[in-house]
CSV table of C-alpha atoms in Angstrom, one decimal:
chain,number,residue,atom,x,y,z
R,27,GLU,CA,0.0,0.4,-0.1
R,28,VAL,CA,1.3,3.7,-1.0
R,29,HIS,CA,2.0,5.7,2.4
R,30,LEU,CA,3.3,9.0,2.3
R,31,VAL,CA,3.7,11.1,5.7
R,32,GLU,CA,4.9,14.2,6.0
R,33,SER,CA,7.0,15.7,8.8
R,34,GLY,CA,8.9,18.3,10.2
R,35,GLY,CA,6.0,21.2,10.5
R,36,GLY,CA,5.4,23.5,13.4
R,37,LEU,CA,5.9,27.4,14.3
R,38,VAL,CA,8.5,29.6,13.2
R,39,GLN,CA,9.4,33.1,13.3
R,40,PRO,CA,8.9,35.8,10.4
R,41,GLY,CA,12.7,35.2,8.3
R,42,GLY,CA,12.8,31.5,9.7
R,43,SER,CA,13.4,28.7,8.2
R,44,LEU,CA,12.0,24.8,8.2
R,45,ARG,CA,12.8,21.2,6.4
R,46,LEU,CA,9.9,19.4,5.9
R,47,SER,CA,10.6,16.0,5.5
R,48,CYS,CA,7.9,13.7,2.9
R,49,ALA,CA,9.1,9.5,4.2
R,50,THR,CA,7.5,7.7,1.6
R,51,SER,CA,6.4,3.3,1.4
R,52,GLY,CA,4.8,1.1,-0.5
R,53,PHE,CA,6.3,1.7,-4.0
R,54,THR,CA,9.5,2.3,-6.3
R,55,PHE,CA,10.5,5.7,-4.9
R,56,SER,CA,12.8,6.1,-8.0
R,57,SER,CA,10.5,5.4,-10.7
R,58,TYR,CA,7.7,8.3,-9.3
R,59,ALA,CA,7.8,12.2,-9.5
R,60,ILE,CA,6.7,13.7,-6.4
R,61,HIS,CA,4.4,17.5,-5.8
R,62,TRP,CA,4.2,19.9,-2.8
R,63,VAL,CA,0.9,21.4,-2.5
R,64,ARG,CA,-0.1,23.7,0.1
R,65,GLN,CA,-3.6,24.8,1.8
R,66,ALA,CA,-4.2,28.0,3.8
R,67,PRO,CA,-6.4,27.7,6.6
R,68,GLY,CA,-10.5,27.7,4.6
R,69,LYS,CA,-8.7,27.8,1.5
R,70,GLY,CA,-7.9,26.9,-1.6
R,71,LEU,CA,-5.5,24.4,-2.7
R,72,GLU,CA,-1.9,26.0,-3.9
R,73,TYR,CA,0.9,24.7,-6.3
R,74,VAL,CA,4.4,25.1,-4.2
R,75,SER,CA,6.8,22.6,-5.9
R,76,ALA,CA,7.0,19.2,-7.9
R,77,ILE,CA,10.2,17.1,-9.1
R,78,ASN,CA,10.7,14.6,-11.4
R,79,ASP,CA,11.9,10.7,-10.5
R,80,ASN,CA,15.6,11.2,-10.7
R,81,GLY,CA,15.6,14.9,-9.0
R,82,GLY,CA,17.4,16.2,-11.8
R,83,SER,CA,14.7,18.5,-12.7
R,84,THR,CA,12.7,20.7,-9.8
R,85,TYR,CA,9.9,23.3,-10.6
R,86,TYR,CA,8.2,25.9,-7.7
R,87,GLY,CA,5.1,27.7,-8.1
R,88,ASP,CA,5.8,31.8,-8.2
R,89,ALA,CA,5.1,32.6,-4.7
R,90,VAL,CA,8.4,29.9,-3.4
R,91,LYS,CA,10.2,30.8,-5.9
R,92,GLY,CA,14.1,31.4,-4.6
R,93,ARG,CA,12.9,30.8,-1.3
R,94,PHE,CA,12.2,26.9,-1.2
R,95,THR,CA,14.7,24.0,-2.4
R,96,LEU,CA,13.5,21.0,-3.0
R,97,SER,CA,15.2,17.8,-3.0
R,98,ARG,CA,15.2,13.7,-3.1
R,99,ASP,CA,16.9,11.2,-1.4
R,100,ASN,CA,16.6,8.0,-3.5
R,101,SER,CA,18.4,5.9,-1.5
R,102,LYS,CA,15.9,6.6,1.8
R,103,ASN,CA,12.4,6.8,-0.3
R,104,THR,CA,12.5,10.7,1.2
R,105,LEU,CA,11.6,13.6,-0.6
R,106,TYR,CA,13.2,17.6,1.0
R,107,LEU,CA,11.5,20.8,1.2
R,108,GLN,CA,13.9,23.3,2.3
R,109,MET,CA,11.8,26.4,3.4
R,110,GLY,CA,13.7,29.9,3.7
R,111,SER,CA,12.7,33.8,4.0
R,112,LEU,CA,9.2,32.6,5.6
R,113,ARG,CA,6.9,34.9,5.4
R,114,PRO,CA,3.3,35.0,7.4
R,115,ASP,CA,1.4,34.0,3.9
R,116,ASP,CA,3.2,30.7,3.9
R,117,THR,CA,0.8,29.3,6.6
R,118,ALA,CA,-0.5,26.2,5.5
R,119,VAL,CA,-1.0,22.8,5.4
R,120,TYR,CA,1.6,21.4,3.4
R,121,TYR,CA,1.2,18.2,1.4
R,122,CYS,CA,3.0,16.0,-0.6
R,123,ALA,CA,1.7,13.6,-2.7
R,124,ARG,CA,3.0,10.5,-5.5
R,125,ASP,CA,2.1,11.1,-9.0
R,126,ARG,CA,1.1,9.0,-11.4
R,127,SER,CA,4.2,9.1,-13.4
R,128,SER,CA,8.5,9.7,-13.7
R,129,TRP,CA,6.9,13.0,-15.0
R,130,PRO,CA,5.1,15.9,-12.3
R,131,GLN,CA,1.9,15.9,-13.9
R,132,VAL,CA,-1.3,14.4,-11.9
R,133,ALA,CA,-0.5,13.5,-8.0
R,134,ASP,CA,-2.9,10.5,-7.8
R,135,TYR,CA,-1.9,9.2,-3.7
R,136,TRP,CA,-1.2,12.2,-1.0
R,137,GLY,CA,-0.1,12.4,2.5
R,138,GLN,CA,-2.7,13.6,5.4
R,139,GLY,CA,0.0,16.7,5.5
R,140,THR,CA,1.8,18.7,7.9
R,141,LEU,CA,0.9,22.6,9.7
R,142,VAL,CA,2.9,25.0,9.1
R,143,THR,CA,2.7,28.7,10.9
R,144,VAL,CA,4.6,31.6,10.4
R,145,SER,CA,4.0,34.0,13.4
R,146,SER,CA,5.8,36.6,16.0
B,228,GLU,CA,0.3,31.8,-14.9
B,229,THR,CA,-2.4,29.7,-16.1
B,230,VAL,CA,-5.3,30.9,-14.2
B,231,LEU,CA,-8.4,28.5,-13.3
B,232,THR,CA,-12.1,29.7,-12.9
B,233,GLN,CA,-14.4,26.9,-11.7
B,234,SER,CA,-17.8,27.7,-11.4
B,235,PRO,CA,-20.2,28.0,-10.2
B,236,ALA,CA,-18.7,28.3,-6.7
B,237,THR,CA,-21.5,26.6,-4.7
B,238,LEU,CA,-24.2,23.9,-6.3
B,239,SER,CA,-26.9,23.0,-4.5
B,240,LEU,CA,-28.5,19.8,-5.7
B,241,SER,CA,-30.2,17.0,-4.3
B,242,PRO,CA,-29.2,13.3,-3.7
B,243,GLY,CA,-29.9,11.6,-6.9
B,244,GLU,CA,-30.0,14.6,-9.3
B,245,ARG,CA,-27.2,15.2,-11.9
B,246,ALA,CA,-24.1,17.5,-11.1
B,247,THR,CA,-21.7,19.1,-13.9
B,248,LEU,CA,-19.2,21.5,-12.8
B,249,SER,CA,-17.3,23.7,-14.9
B,250,CYS,CA,-13.8,24.5,-15.2
B,251,ARG,CA,-12.4,27.4,-17.6
B,252,ALA,CA,-8.4,28.0,-18.5
B,253,SER,CA,-7.4,31.0,-19.0
B,254,GLN,CA,-5.0,29.7,-22.3
B,255,SER,CA,-4.8,25.9,-23.6
B,256,VAL,CA,-3.9,22.9,-21.2
B,257,SER,CA,-4.8,20.9,-24.0
B,258,SER,CA,-6.1,17.7,-21.9
B,259,CYS,CA,-3.6,17.9,-18.8
B,260,LEU,CA,-6.5,19.0,-16.8
B,261,ALA,CA,-7.6,16.5,-13.4
B,262,TRP,CA,-10.0,17.3,-11.0
B,263,TYR,CA,-9.8,15.9,-7.8
B,264,GLN,CA,-12.3,15.7,-4.5
B,265,GLN,CA,-11.7,17.4,-1.1
B,266,LYS,CA,-13.5,16.1,2.2
B,267,PRO,CA,-13.3,17.7,5.5
B,268,GLY,CA,-9.9,17.9,7.3
B,269,GLN,CA,-8.5,15.6,3.9
B,270,ALA,CA,-6.5,15.3,2.1
B,271,PRO,CA,-7.3,15.9,-2.0
B,272,ARG,CA,-8.1,12.8,-3.6
B,273,LEU,CA,-7.5,12.2,-6.9
B,274,LEU,CA,-10.8,11.8,-9.4
B,275,ILE,CA,-9.9,12.2,-13.1
B,276,TYR,CA,-7.0,12.4,-15.5
B,277,ASP,CA,-6.1,13.7,-18.0
B,278,ALA,CA,-9.3,15.6,-18.9
B,279,SER,CA,-11.6,12.4,-18.9
B,280,ASN,CA,-9.9,9.4,-17.4
B,281,ARG,CA,-11.0,8.2,-14.4
B,282,ALA,CA,-8.1,7.4,-11.5
B,283,THR,CA,-8.3,3.5,-10.1
B,284,GLY,CA,-11.1,2.8,-7.7
B,285,ILE,CA,-13.5,6.1,-8.4
B,286,PRO,CA,-16.6,4.8,-9.1
B,287,ALA,CA,-18.1,5.3,-12.7
B,288,ARG,CA,-20.7,8.3,-12.4
B,289,PHE,CA,-17.8,10.3,-11.6
B,290,SER,CA,-16.8,11.6,-15.8
B,291,GLY,CA,-14.9,14.0,-16.8
B,292,GLY,CA,-15.3,15.8,-20.7
B,293,GLY,CA,-12.8,18.4,-22.6
B,294,SER,CA,-10.2,19.7,-23.9
B,295,GLY,CA,-8.1,23.4,-24.5
B,296,THR,CA,-10.1,26.1,-22.5
B,297,ASP,CA,-13.5,24.8,-20.9
B,298,PHE,CA,-13.7,21.3,-19.1
B,299,THR,CA,-16.8,19.8,-17.3
B,300,LEU,CA,-17.2,17.0,-14.4
B,301,THR,CA,-20.2,15.4,-14.5
B,302,ILE,CA,-21.8,13.5,-11.4
B,303,SER,CA,-25.3,11.6,-13.2
B,304,SER,CA,-25.8,10.5,-9.9
B,305,LEU,CA,-25.3,12.0,-6.3
B,306,GLU,CA,-24.2,10.1,-3.6
B,307,PRO,CA,-25.1,11.3,-0.1
B,308,GLU,CA,-21.0,11.9,0.4
B,309,ASP,CA,-20.5,13.6,-3.0
B,310,PHE,CA,-21.8,16.9,-1.3
B,311,VAL,CA,-18.1,18.4,-0.7
B,312,LEU,CA,-15.2,20.3,-2.8
B,313,TYR,CA,-14.1,19.8,-5.6
B,314,TYR,CA,-10.8,21.4,-7.7
B,315,CYS,CA,-9.4,21.4,-11.2
B,316,GLN,CA,-5.4,21.7,-11.8
B,317,GLN,CA,-3.8,21.8,-15.1
B,318,CYS,CA,-0.3,20.0,-15.8
B,319,ASN,CA,0.1,21.8,-18.9
B,320,ASN,CA,1.7,25.0,-18.6
B,321,TRP,CA,4.2,25.7,-15.3
B,322,PRO,CA,3.5,27.1,-12.9
B,323,TYR,CA,0.9,24.1,-12.4
B,324,THR,CA,-2.0,26.0,-10.9
B,325,PHE,CA,-5.4,24.4,-9.7
B,326,GLY,CA,-9.4,26.5,-9.6
B,327,GLN,CA,-10.8,27.9,-6.2
B,328,GLY,CA,-13.1,25.0,-6.4
B,329,THR,CA,-16.6,24.3,-6.1
B,330,LYS,CA,-19.2,22.9,-3.0
B,331,LEU,CA,-21.5,20.7,-4.2
B,332,GLU,CA,-23.7,21.3,-1.3
B,333,ILE,CA,-27.9,19.7,-0.3
B,334,LYS,CA,-30.1,21.5,-1.2
């Protein structure tokens, strides 16, 4: 069974940094692209970032470009989202999700999310 | 950025009725359009990909159509558990984007 479990969320001050992890199991991690999508409290879904199967290509939404870095460790079946220069409007539940294929397009399995709160 | 506009924002129907949800893109996304369902407190669930293909385990009452800039999600006969939120997402132009959502509520 496919599982994705996010961790690393919490309370951080504006301007601070945080690293989210997404641990996966139940599928061949190195064969699939992975996405990060976030949802601010009471709001809709927003695309954050995506990475292809071998980590050679990464993509970022305009709101996080230059501040967030996505990477993966295929030997550990884990994805990392390094977040920097955090702002209050980065407050959201962050979901990692597996793509249907090796190239990021559509997410078919999702984790339950981890809450990031940016506040002083 | 490709803007996706979903309509209506809220759709009020009764169980057993047919629901048609719309998603319009500001530029062509070819057929790279997905639909997700989100229940309160849960992660989204993939319903439809490539505009018209049902994801694994999705009931046949859900169907998708369209290409280019205009897409629809149809639920042929509403079940009580269908009255939740629905989002479309395009995967043709980076950055990928979601629509703002359509809430399906019981009339």
